[in-house]
Coordinates of N, CA and C in Angstrom, one line a residue:
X883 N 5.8 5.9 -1.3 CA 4.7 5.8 -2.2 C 5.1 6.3 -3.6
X884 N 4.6 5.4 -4.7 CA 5.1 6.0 -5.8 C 3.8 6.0 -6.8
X885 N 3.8 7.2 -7.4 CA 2.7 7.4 -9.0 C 2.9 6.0 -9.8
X886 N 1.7 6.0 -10.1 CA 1.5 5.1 -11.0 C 0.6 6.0 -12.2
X887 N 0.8 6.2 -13.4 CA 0.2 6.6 -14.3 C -1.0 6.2 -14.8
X888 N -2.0 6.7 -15.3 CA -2.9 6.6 -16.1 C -2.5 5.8 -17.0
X889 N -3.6 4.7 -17.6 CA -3.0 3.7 -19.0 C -4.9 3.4 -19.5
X890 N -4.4 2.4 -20.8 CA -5.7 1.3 -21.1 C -5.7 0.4 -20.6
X891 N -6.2 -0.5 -19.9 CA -6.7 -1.6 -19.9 C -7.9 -2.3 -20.3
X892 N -8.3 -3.9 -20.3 CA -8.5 -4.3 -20.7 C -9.5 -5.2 -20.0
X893 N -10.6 -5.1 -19.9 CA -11.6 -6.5 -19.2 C -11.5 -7.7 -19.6
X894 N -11.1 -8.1 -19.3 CA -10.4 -9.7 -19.7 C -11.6 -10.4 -19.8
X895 N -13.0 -10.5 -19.2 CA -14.0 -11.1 -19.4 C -14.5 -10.8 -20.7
X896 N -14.7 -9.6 -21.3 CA -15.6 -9.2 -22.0 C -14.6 -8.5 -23.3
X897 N -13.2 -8.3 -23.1 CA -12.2 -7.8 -23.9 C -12.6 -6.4 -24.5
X898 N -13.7 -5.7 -23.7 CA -13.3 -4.4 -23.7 C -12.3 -3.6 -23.9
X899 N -12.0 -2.6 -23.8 CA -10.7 -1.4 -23.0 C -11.7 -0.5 -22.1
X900 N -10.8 -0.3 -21.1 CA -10.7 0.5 -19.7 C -10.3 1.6 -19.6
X901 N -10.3 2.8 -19.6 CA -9.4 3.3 -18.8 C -9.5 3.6 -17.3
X902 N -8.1 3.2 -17.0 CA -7.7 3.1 -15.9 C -6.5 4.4 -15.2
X903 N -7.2 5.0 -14.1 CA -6.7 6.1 -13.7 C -5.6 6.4 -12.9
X904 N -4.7 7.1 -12.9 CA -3.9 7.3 -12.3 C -3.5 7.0 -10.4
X905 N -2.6 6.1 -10.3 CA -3.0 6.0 -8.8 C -1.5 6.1 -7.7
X906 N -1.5 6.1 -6.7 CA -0.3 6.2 -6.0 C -0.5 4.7 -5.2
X907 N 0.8 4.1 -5.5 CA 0.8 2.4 -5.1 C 1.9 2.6 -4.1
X908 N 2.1 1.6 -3.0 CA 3.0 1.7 -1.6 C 4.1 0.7 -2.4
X909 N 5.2 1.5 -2.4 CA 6.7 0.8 -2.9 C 7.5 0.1 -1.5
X910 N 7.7 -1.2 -1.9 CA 8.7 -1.5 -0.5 C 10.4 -1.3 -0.8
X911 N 10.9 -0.9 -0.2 CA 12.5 -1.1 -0.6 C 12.5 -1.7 0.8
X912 N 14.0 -3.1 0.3 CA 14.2 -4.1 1.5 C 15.4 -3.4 2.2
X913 N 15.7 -3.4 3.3 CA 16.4 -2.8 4.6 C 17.5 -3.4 4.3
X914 N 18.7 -2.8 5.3 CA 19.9 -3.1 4.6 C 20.1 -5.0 5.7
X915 N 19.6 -5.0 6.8 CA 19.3 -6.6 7.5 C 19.0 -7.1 6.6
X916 N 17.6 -7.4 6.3 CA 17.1 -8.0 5.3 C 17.6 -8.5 4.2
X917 N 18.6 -7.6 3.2 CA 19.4 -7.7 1.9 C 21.0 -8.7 2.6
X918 N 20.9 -8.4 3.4 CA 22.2 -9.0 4.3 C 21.6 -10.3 4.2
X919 N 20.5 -10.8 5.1 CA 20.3 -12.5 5.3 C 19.6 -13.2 4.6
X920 N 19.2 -12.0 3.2 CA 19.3 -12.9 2.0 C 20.6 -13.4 1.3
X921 N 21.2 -12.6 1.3 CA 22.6 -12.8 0.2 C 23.2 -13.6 1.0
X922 N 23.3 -14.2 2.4 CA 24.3 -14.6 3.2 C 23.3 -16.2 2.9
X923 N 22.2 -16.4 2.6 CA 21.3 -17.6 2.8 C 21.2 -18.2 1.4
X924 N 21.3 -17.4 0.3 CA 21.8 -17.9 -1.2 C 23.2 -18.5 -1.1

């Protein structure tokens, strides 16, 4: 899990600014299989 910071954003409908609060987002890191039968399939 990794922080994600506080910022502005922007309402794209109405071109407001936002603020938008700080949040904890789910990070994937790819397995060492995975990184293997990609590089082997490129």
């Amino acid at each position: 899990v990794k922080n994600r910071p506080a910022r502005v954003g922007r309402n794209p409908r109405t071109g407001e600014t936002v603020d938008v609060g700080e949040k904890y987002v789910p990070q994937f890191k790819a397995g060492k299989e995975i990184r293997e039968r990609i590089n082997r399939a490129g």
